[in-house]
Structures are given as structure tokens and as C-alpha cells.
Short mmCIF file of C-alpha atoms in Angstrom, two decimals:
data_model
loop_
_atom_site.label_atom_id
_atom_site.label_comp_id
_atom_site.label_asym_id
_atom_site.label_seq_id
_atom_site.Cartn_x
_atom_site.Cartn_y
_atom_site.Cartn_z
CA UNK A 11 5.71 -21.57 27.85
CA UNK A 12 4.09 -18.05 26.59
CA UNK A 13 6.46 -17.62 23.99
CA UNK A 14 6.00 -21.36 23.28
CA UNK A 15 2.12 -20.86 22.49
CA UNK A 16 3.12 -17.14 20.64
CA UNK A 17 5.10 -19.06 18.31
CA UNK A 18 2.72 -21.71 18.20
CA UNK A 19 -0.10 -19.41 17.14
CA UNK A 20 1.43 -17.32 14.40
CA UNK A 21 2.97 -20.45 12.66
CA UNK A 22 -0.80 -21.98 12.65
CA UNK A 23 -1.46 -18.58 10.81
CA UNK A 24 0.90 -18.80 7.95
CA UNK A 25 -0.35 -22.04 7.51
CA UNK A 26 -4.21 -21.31 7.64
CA UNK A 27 -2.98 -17.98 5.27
CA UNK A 28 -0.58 -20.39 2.63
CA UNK A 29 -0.98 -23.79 2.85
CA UNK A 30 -4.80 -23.84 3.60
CA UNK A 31 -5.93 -21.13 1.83
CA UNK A 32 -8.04 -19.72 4.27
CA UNK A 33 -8.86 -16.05 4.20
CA UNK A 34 -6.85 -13.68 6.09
CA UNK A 35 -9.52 -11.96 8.42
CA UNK A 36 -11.16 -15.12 9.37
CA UNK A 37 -7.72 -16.85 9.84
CA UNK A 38 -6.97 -13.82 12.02
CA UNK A 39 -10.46 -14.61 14.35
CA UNK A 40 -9.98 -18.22 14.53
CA UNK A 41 -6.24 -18.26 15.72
CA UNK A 42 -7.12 -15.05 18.01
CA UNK A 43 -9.59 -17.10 19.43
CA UNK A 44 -7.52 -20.09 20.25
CA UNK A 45 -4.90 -17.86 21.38
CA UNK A 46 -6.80 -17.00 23.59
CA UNK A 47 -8.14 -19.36 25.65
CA UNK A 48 -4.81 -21.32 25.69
CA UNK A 49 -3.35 -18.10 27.34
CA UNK A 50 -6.11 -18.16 30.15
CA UNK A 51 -8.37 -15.31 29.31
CA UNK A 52 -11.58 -16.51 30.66
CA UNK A 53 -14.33 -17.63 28.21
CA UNK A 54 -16.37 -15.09 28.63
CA UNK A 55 -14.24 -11.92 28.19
CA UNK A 56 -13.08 -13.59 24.62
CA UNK A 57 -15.81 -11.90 22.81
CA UNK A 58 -15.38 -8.65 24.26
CA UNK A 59 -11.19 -8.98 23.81
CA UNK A 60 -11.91 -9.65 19.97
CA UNK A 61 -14.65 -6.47 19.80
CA UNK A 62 -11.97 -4.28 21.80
CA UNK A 63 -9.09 -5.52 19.60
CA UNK A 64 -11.06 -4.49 16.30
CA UNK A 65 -12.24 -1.27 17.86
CA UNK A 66 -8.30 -0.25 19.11
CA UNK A 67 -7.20 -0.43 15.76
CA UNK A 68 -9.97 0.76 13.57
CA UNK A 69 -11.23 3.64 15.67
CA UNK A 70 -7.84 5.59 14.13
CA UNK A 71 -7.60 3.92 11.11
CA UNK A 72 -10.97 3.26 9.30
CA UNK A 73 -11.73 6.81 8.35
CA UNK A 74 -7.73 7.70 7.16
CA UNK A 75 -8.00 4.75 5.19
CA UNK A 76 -11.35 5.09 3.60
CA UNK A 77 -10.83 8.76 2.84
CA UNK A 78 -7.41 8.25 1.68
CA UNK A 79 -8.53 5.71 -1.02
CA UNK A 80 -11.18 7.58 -1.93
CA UNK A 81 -8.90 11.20 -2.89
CA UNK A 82 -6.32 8.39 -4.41
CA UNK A 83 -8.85 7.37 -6.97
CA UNK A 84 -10.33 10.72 -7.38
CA UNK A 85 -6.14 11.16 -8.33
CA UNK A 86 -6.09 8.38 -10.22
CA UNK A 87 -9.61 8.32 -12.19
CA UNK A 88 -9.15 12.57 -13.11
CA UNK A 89 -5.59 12.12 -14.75
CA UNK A 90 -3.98 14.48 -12.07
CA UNK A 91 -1.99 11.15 -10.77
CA UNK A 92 -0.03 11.09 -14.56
CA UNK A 93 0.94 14.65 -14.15
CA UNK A 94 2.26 14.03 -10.90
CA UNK A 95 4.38 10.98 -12.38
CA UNK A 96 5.32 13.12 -15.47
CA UNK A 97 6.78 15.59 -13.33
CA UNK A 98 8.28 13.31 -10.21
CA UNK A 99 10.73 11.69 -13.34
CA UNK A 100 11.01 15.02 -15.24
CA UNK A 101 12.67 16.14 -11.94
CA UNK A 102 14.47 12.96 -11.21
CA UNK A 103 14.62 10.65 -14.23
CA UNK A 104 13.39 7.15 -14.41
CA UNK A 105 17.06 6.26 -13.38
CA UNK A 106 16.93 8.22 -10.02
CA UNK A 107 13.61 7.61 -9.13
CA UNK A 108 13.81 5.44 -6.88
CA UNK A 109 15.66 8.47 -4.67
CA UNK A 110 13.48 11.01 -5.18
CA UNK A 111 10.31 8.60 -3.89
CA UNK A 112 12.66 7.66 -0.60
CA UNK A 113 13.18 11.51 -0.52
CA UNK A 114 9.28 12.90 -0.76
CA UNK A 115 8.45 10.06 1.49
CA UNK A 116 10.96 11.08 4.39
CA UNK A 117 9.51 14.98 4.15
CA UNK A 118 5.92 13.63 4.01
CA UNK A 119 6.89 10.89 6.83
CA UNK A 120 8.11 14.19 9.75
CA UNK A 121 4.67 15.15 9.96
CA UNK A 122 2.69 12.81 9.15
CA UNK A 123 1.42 9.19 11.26
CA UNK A 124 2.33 6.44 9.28
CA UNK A 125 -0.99 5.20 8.55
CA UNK A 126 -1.95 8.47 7.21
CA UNK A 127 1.48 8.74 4.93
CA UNK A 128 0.71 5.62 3.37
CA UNK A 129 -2.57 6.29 2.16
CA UNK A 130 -1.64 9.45 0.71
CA UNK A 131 1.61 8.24 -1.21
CA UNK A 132 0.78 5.06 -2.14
CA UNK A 133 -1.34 6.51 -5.33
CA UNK A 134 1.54 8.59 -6.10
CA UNK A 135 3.20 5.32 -6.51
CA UNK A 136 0.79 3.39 -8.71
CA UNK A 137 0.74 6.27 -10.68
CA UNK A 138 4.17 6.02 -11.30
CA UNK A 139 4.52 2.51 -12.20
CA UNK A 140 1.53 2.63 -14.39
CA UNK A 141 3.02 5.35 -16.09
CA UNK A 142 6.46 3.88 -17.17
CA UNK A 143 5.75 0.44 -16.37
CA UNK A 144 8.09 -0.08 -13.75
CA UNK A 145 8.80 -2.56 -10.98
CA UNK A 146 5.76 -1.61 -8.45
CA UNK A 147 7.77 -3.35 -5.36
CA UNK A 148 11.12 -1.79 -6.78
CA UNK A 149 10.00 1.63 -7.11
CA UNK A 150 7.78 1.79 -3.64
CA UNK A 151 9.78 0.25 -0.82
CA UNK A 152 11.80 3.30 -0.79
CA UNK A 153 8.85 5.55 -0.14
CA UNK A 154 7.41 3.07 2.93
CA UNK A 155 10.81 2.76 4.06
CA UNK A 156 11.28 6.02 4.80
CA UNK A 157 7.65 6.63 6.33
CA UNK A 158 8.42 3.66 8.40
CA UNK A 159 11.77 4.86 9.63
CA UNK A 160 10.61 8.56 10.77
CA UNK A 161 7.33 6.41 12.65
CA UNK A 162 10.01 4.38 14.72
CA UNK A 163 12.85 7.30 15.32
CA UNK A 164 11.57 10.59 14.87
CA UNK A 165 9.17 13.25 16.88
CA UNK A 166 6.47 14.34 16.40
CA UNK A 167 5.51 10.44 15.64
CA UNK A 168 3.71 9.18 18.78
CA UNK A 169 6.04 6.96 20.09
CA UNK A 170 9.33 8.73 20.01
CA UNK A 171 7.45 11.62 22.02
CA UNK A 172 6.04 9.14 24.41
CA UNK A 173 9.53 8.01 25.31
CA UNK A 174 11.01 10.73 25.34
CA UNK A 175 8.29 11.82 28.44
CA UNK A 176 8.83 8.84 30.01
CA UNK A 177 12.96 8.71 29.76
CA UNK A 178 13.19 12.72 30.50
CA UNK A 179 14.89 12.51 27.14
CA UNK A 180 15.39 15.95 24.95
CA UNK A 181 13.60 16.37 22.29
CA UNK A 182 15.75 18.52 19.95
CA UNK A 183 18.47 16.24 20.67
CA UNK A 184 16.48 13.62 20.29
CA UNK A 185 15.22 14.87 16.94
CA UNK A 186 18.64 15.62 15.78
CA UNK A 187 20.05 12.29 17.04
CA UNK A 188 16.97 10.66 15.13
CA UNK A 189 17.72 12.39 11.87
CA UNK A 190 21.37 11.06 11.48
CA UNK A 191 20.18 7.43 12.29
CA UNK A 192 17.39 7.85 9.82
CA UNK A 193 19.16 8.89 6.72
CA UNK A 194 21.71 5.95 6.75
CA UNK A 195 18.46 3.57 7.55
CA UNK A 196 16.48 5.23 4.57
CA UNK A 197 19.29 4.69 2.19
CA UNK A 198 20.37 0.97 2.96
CA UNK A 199 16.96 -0.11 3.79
CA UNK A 200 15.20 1.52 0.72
CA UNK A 201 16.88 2.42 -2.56
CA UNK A 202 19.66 0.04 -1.96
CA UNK A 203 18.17 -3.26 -0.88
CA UNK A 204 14.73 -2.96 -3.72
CA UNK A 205 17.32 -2.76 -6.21
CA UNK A 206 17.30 -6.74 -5.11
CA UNK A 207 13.42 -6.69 -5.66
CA UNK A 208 13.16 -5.65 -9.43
CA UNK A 209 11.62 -9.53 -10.15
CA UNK A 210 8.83 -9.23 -7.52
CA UNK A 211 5.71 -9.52 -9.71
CA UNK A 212 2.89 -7.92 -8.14
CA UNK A 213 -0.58 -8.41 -8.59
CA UNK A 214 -3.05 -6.28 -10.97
CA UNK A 215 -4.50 -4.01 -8.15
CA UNK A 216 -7.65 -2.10 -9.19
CA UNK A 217 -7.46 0.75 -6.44
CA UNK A 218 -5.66 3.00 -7.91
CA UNK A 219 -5.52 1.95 -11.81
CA UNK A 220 -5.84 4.66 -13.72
CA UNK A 221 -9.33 4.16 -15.47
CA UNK A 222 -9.89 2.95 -18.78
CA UNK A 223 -10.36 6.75 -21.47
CA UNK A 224 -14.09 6.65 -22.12
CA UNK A 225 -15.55 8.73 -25.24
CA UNK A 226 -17.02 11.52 -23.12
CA UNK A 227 -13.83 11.73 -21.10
CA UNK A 228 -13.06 14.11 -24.19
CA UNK A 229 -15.53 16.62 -22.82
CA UNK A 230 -12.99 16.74 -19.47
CA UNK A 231 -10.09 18.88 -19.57
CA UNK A 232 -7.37 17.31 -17.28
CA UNK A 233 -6.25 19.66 -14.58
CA UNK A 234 -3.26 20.93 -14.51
CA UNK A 235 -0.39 19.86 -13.02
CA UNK A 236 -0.22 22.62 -10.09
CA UNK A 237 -3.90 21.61 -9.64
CA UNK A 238 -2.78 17.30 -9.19
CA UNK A 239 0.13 18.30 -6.58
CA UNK A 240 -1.83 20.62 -4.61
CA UNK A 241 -5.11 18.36 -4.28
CA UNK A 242 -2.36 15.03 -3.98
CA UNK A 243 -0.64 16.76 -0.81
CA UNK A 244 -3.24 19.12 0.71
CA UNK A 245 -3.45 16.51 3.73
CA UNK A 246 0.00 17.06 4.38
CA UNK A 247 -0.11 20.95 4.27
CA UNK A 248 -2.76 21.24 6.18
CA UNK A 249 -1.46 18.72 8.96
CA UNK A 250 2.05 20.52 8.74
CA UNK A 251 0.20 23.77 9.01
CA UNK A 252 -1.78 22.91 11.83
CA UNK A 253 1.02 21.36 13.82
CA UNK A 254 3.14 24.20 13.04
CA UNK A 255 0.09 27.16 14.32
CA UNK A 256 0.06 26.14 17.79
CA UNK A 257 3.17 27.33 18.44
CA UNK A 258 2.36 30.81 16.44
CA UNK A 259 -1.17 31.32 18.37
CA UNK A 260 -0.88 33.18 22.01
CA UNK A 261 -1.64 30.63 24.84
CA UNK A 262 -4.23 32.98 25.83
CA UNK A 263 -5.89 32.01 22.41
CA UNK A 264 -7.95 28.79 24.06
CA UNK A 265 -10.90 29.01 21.16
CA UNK A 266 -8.31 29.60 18.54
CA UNK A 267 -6.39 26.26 19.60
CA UNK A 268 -9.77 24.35 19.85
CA UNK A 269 -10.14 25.24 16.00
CA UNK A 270 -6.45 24.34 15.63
CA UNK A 271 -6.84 21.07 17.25
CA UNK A 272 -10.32 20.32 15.42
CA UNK A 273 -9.01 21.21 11.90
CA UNK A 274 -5.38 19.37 12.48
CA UNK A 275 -7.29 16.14 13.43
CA UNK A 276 -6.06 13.33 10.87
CA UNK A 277 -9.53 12.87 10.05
CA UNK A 278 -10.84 16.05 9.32
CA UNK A 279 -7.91 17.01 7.22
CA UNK A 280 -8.71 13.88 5.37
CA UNK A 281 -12.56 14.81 4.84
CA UNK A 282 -11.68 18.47 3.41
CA UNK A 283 -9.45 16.96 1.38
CA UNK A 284 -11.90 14.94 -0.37
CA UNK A 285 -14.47 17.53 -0.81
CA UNK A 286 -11.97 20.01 -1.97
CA UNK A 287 -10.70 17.17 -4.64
CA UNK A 288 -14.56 16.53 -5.35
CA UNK A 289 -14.38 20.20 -7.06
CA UNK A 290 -10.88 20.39 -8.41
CA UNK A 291 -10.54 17.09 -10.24
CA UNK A 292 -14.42 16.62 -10.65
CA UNK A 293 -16.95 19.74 -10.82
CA UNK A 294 -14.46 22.22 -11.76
CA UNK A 295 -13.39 20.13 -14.77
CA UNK A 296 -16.68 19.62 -15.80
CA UNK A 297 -17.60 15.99 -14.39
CA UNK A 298 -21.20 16.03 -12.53
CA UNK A 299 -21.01 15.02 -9.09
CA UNK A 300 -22.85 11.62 -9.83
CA UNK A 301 -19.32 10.35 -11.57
CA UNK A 302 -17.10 11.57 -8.79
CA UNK A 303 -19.79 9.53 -6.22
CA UNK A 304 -19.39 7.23 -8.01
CA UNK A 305 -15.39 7.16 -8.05
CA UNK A 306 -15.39 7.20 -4.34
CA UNK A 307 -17.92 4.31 -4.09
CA UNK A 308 -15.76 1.97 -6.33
CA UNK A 309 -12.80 3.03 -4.00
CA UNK A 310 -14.43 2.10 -1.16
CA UNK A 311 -15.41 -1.80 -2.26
CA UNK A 312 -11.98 -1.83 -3.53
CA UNK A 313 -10.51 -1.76 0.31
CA UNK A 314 -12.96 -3.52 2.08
CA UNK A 315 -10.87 -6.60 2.40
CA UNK A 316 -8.23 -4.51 3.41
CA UNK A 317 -10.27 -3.33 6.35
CA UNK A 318 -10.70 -6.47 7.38
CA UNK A 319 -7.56 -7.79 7.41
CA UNK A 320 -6.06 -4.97 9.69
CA UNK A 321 -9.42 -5.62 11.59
CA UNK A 322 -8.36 -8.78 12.11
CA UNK A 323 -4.97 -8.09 13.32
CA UNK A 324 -5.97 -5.86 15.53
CA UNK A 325 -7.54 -8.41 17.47
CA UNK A 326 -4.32 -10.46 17.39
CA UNK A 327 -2.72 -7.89 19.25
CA UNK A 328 -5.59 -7.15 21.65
CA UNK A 329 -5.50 -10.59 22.74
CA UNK A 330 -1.45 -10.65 23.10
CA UNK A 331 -1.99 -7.36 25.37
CA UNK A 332 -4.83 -8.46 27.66
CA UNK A 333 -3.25 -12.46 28.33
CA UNK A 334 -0.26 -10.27 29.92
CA UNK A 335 2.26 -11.82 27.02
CA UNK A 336 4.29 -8.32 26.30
CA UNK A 337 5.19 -8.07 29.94
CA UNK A 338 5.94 -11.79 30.84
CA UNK A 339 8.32 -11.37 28.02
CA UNK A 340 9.59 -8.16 28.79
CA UNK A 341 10.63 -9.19 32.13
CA UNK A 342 11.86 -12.54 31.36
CA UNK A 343 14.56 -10.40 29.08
CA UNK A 344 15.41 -7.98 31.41
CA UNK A 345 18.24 -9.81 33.62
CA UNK A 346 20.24 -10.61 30.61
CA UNK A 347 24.08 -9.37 30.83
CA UNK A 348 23.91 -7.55 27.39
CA UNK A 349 24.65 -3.97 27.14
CA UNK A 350 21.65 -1.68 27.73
CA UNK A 351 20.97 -0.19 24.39
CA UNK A 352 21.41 -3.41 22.87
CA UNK A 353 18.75 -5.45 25.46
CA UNK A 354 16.52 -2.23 24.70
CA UNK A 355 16.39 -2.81 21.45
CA UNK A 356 16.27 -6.67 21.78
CA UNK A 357 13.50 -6.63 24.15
CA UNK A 358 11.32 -4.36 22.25
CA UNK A 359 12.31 -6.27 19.00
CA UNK A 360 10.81 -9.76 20.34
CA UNK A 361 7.81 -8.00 21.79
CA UNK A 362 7.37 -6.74 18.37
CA UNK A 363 7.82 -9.86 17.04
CA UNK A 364 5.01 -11.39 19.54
CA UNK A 365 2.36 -8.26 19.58
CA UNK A 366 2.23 -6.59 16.02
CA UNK A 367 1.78 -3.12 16.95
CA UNK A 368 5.80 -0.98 17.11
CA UNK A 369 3.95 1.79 19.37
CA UNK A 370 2.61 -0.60 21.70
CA UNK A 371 6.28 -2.81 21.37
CA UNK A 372 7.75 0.74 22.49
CA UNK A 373 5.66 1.78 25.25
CA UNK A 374 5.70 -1.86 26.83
CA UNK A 375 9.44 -2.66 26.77
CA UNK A 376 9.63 0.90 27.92
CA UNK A 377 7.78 0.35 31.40
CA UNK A 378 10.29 -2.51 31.58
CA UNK A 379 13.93 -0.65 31.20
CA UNK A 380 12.99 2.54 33.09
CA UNK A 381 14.52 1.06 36.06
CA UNK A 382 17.24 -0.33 34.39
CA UNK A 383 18.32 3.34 32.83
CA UNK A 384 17.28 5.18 35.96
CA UNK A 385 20.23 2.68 37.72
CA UNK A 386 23.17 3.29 34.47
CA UNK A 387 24.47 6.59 33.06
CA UNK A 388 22.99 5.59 29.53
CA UNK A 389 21.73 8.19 27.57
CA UNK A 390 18.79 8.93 27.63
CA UNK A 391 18.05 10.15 24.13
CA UNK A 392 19.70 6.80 23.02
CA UNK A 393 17.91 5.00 24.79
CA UNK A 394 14.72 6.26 22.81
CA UNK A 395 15.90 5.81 19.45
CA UNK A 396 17.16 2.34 20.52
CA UNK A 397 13.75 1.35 21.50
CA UNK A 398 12.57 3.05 18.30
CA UNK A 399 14.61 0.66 16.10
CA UNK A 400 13.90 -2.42 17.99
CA UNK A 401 9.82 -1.29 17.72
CA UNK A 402 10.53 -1.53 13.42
CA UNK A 403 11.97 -5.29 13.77
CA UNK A 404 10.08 -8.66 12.79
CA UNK A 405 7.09 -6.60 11.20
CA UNK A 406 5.38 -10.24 9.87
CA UNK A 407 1.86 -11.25 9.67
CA UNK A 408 0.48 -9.72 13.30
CA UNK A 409 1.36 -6.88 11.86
CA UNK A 410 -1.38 -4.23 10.12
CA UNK A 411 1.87 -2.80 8.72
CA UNK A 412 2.35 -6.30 6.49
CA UNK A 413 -0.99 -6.68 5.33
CA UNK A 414 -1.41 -3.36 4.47
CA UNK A 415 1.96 -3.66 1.91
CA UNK A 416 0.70 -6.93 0.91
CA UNK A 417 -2.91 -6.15 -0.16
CA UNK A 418 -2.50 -2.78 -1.45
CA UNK A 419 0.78 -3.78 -3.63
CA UNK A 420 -1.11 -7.13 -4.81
CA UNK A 421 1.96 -9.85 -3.64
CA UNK A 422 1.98 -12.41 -2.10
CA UNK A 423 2.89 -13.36 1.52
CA UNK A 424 6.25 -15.13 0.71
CA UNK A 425 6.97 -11.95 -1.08
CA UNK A 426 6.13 -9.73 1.49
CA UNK A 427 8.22 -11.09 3.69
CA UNK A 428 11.08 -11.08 1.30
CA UNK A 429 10.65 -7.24 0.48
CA UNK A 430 8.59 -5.52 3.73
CA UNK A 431 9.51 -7.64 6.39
CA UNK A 432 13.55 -7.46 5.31
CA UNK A 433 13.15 -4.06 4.74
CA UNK A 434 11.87 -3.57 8.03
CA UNK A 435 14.92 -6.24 9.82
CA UNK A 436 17.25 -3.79 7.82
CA UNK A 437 16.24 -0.46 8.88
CA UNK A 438 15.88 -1.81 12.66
CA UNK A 439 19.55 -3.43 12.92
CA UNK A 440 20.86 -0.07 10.64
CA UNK A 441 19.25 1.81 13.56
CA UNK A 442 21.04 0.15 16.39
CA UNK A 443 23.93 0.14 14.57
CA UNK A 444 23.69 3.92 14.73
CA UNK A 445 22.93 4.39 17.84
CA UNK A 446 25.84 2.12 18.93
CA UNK A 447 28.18 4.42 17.22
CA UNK A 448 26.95 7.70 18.75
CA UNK A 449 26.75 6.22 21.90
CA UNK A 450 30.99 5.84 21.61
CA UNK A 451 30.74 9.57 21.00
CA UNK A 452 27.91 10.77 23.54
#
């Protein structure tokens, strides 16, 4: 009967969403809502679920994202985002492209938390396909793909480290193990299946357009091209850094790892790289602080929408968590006589499929099989990266993941779910696939 109403409910979204018309965050509210009270949470805690639910997914993501847009059309507006496309194709050419974006966003994706990643790359992207007016869906799938696959598989992404805690996994091996399922996943799921998306039209999205020259744009000298890389991927050498610098200080060191753990926070790496990108793309080149304010205001009303959307599917979520749905499903799963890896990757999949979030997918199906690998000789660094793969399946619209492909990329829902959404289903089953086959060997 719960996965009855689940079903229920995020049909009558696509409908409200396509057929109807109606827009996406109050689509999100109103279904949320019904949800809701048709899985028993009592009247009065409904408001509260839908504050909590907006709060839980906000609280990490509004500042990443509204800093992040902000430095991408600093990028974009100060011409440092065509230097970075003249030089990503000088190094691969427009015909390899598609492998060096899959590439950068793999070594950007082992640090970094996938919200973060996309922020950061997706100018990169836009700057590309503005450039040499390419296929925007074509040329960035690979790039997501690979941020999404090191999220699901690989440390030091929140959930892999979570179960491998929980399972008394290994981390190195883990790690390792993670990196050979990855590649294959990258690969298939990104520069291989967008060669199938090359007639996706997208949208004309403003964020990151490169603006239109203006007369006194002559009195700017465009910065240089080690100038655009080094302000486009400060956030990630700073959060590499500061991950990397615990392990460097002495223990002993407590006030030097409070400044570590201050300056690594996603958020305050984000901040300093705006200001710094305030004076290299803007003051330093001669623009007066008034135009760069004003660059960052415009980027700011350009994702307000966007906000709201993964607003509203936060709340989505919230509600599927606190009406006990994750669990009842979960355990209604667990007695099935399918091999282990496979039901852990199963079970996680259709929690996925019912909640939104891949963390929370994780950590729930998780609490479920502990018993069941505590009782086999499974191992247990399988047994993470087969929850990790199930945690990256049925990514659809309760995901913040979906919308976040969909709005920034300007397509529309029946094309995200032909390019994000299969993306995602391919990645997952490559994944389990893998961990099949080093399971005959381990």
C-alpha cells in the first residue's frame, strides 16, 4: 500500500509538471502535502515536515550554489571562461572533447561533493558550447557523469565513508575497488551513451552566457589564460589542499586543525573564491567594483527558480523519511532469495527511486542489510560499492540531482529523463555489473 501511494504521488507530479503546466516548486508543495497526510503524518506536524524538508536540503546547498553561480558569471562576463574553452580543445580537439570533459570532471569529482562539482564545472561547460557551438547536452553529460559516479562509489564522498564505518569495510581497498568500477561506468555512461544525445536542443540559458561586448569593454584587458584556470578551479585547490593538510599537521596541532577545518568548509572556500575572482577578473583588469556587483546580482536572479525547485524537493524527501516509507520498503525487500550484492543494490535502488536523495538511499538500505552481511561471508568492501551503485539508480523528478540538470541545461523534463536519468540507470547497472565480476575474483 506505501509503495502504492509513492507511485501514486510522483505520477500526480509529472502530470502537475507536463500536462498541467504547473510550476515545479509549487507542484513540489502541493503533492508533498498530500503525500503526506495520506501516509499518516498527523496534521499538525505537516507544516513543520515541509519547513524541515526545505531546511535539510538548503542548509548545505544554498550558499555552494549561490556562490558558485556567482564566480561562474564573474567567468563568464570577464572572458576568462573563452580562454578556458580555447585551451580545453587546444589540448583535446573538438573531436575528443567530449573525453577530456569526462576526464577533468572525474579529477574534480575525488575531492569534491557533488553539489559543489557541479557548480564549479558547469560554466566551464557553457563556455565551451558557446564557444564552438556545440551540442550543450552532448558535450556535458560526460562531465556530470563522472561527478556523479565518484559521489556514489568513491571516498572521501560522504556516503561511501559512511558505509564503509558501518560495514567495517577498508577504505584503501575500498577506494581501489571503487576506482576500477568507476572508470568502466564513466566511459559507457558518459562519452559513449551522449554520443546518442547530439539532437537534444536545449534551452537559451542566461546564467552563464557570455555577455554581449559593450564599447567600454575595450578599456578591459582580458586576463590571461593562467589567470581564468586558476580563479575557475581555486575551489578545488583549496578543498584538495585542505583535505590533504590534516594529515601533514601534528595531532598535537588542535588550533592549526580548527583553521584547517574552518578554511576547508565548502562554503568558505566558495566565499574566497569569489572575492579573490572579484579582483582578478574585475578590479585588477580595470572594471570598478559597481560592474562586478552587479555581475553577481544578475547571477543570483538568474538561479532563484533553481533554488526553489531543489527547495521543493527537499521537502519531497523529508516527507518520504518522516512517514517511515524508506524502511517499510527496505524491510519488505529484505527476505527475497536474490544474491546479496544484488538485493543490496536492488533495495537501495527502489528506495532511491521512492526518496530522491542517493546518500540518504545508502544510509537507509544500509541499516537494513547489516544483519544480512554480518550472517554471509560477503565482502564487505563490495558490499559498499554495491550499495553505492544502487544509491545512483532511478534519479527522476524527487530528485535535486534532475532538476538541477534540467534547469541549469534549459531542457525539458522528457529530455531529462532521456539523457540524466538514463545516464544515471547506466552508470548504476555498469556498477553492479562490476562489482559482480570482482566479487568472482574476491
Amino acid at each position: 500500500m506505501v509503495f502504492t501511494i509513492v507511485l501514486l504521488s510522483l505520477l500526480l507530479l509529472i502530470i502537475f509538471i507536463t500536462y498541467f503546466k504547473i510550476n515545479t516548486f509549487l507542484a513540489f508543495l502541493i503533492v508533498s502535502i498530500l503525500a503526506a497526510i495520506v501516509l499518516g503524518i498527523p496534521l499538525a506536524k505537516i507544516p513543520g515536515t515541509v519547513e524541515k524538508g526545505i531546511g535539510s536540503i538548503m542548509g548545505g546547498l544554498t550558499l555552494i550554489i549561490v556562490l558558485g553561480a556567482m564566480l561562474g558569471k564573474l567567468i563568464a562576463h570577464s572572458g576568462a571562461a573563452e580562454n578556458i574553452a580555447t585551451v580545453m580543445v587546444r589540448l583535446f580537439g573538438v573531436k575528443h572533447l567530449q573525453w577530456g570533459m569526462a576526464f577533468t570532471g572525474f579529477i574534480v569529482g575525488i575531492p569534491l561533493f557533488y553539489g559543489v562539482g557541479f557548480v564549479l564545472l558547469v560554466p566551464l561547460i557553457f563556455s565551451i558550447v558557446y564557444k564552438y557551438k556545440l551540442p550543450l547536452v552532448y558535450i556535458g553529460l560526460p562531465m556530470l557523469a563522472a561527478l556523479s559516479v565518484t559521489h556514489g562509489f568513491i571516498p572521501p564522498h560522504p556516503s561511501p565513508v559512511a558505509l564503509v564505518v558501518l560495514f567495517n569495510a577498508n577504505m584503501g581497498l575500498t577506494l581501489i575497488y571503487g576506482l576500477l568500477i568507476a572508470i568502466p561506468a564513466i566511459i559507457i555512461g558518459g562519452p559513449l551513451f551522449s554520443k546518442t544525445l547530439k539532437n537534444i536542443k536545449a534551452g537559451k540559458s542566461e546564467i552563464f552566457q557570455p555577455a554581449e561586448p559593450k564599447p567600454e569593454d575595450e578599456n578591459y584587458p582580458k586576463p590571461g589564460a593562467f589567470n581564468s584556470f586558476f580563479t575557475a578551479l581555486l575551489p578545488v585547490v583549496m578543498i584538495v589542499l585542505f583535505t590533504v593538510l590534516p594529515y601533514v599537521v601534528p595531532k598535537e596541532a588542535t588550533f592549526m586543525h580548527e583553521i584547517i577545518a574552518f578554511l576547508g568548509s565548502a562554503n568558505i572556500v566558495m566565499l574566497i573564491a569569489v572575492f579573490y575572482a572579484m579582483f582578478s577578473l574585475g578590479i585588477f583588469q580595470g572594471r570598478p567594483i559597481k560592474e562586478v556587483m552587479s555581475v553577481y546580482a544578475d547571477a543570483v536572479k538568474d538561479i532563484a527558480m533553481i533554488l526553489l525547485i531543489i527547495a521543493g524537493s527537499g521537502v519531497f524527501k523529508e516527507v518520504m523519511e518522516a512517514s517511515g516509507v524508506s524502511l517499510k520498503l527496505a524491510e519488505a525487500l529484505q527476505g527475497l532469495p536474490i544474491h546479496p550484492l544484488i538485493l543490496a543494490w536492488m533495495i537501495t535502488a527502489i528506495i532511491r527511486g521512492c526518496i530522491g536523495s542517493a546518500t540518504v538511499a545508502a544510509l537507509t538500505a544500509a541499516s537494513v542489510l547489516l544483519p544480512l552481511l554480518q550472517a554471509t561471508n560477503i565482502n564487505p568492501n563490495l558490499m559498499v560499492l554495491s550499495i553505492g551503485a544502487g544509491s545512483l539508480m532511478f534519479s527522476h523528478v524527487n530528485d535535486s540531482g534532475f532538476w538541477m540538470f534540467k534547469e541549469y541545461l534549459g531542457i525539458s523534463v522528457k529530455d531529462t529523463f532521456r539523457s540524466w536519468s538514463m545516464m544515471e540507470a547506466i552508470v548504476s547497472t555498469v556498477g553492479l555489473i562490476g562489482v559482480m565480476i570482482l566479487s568472482l575474483f574476491i
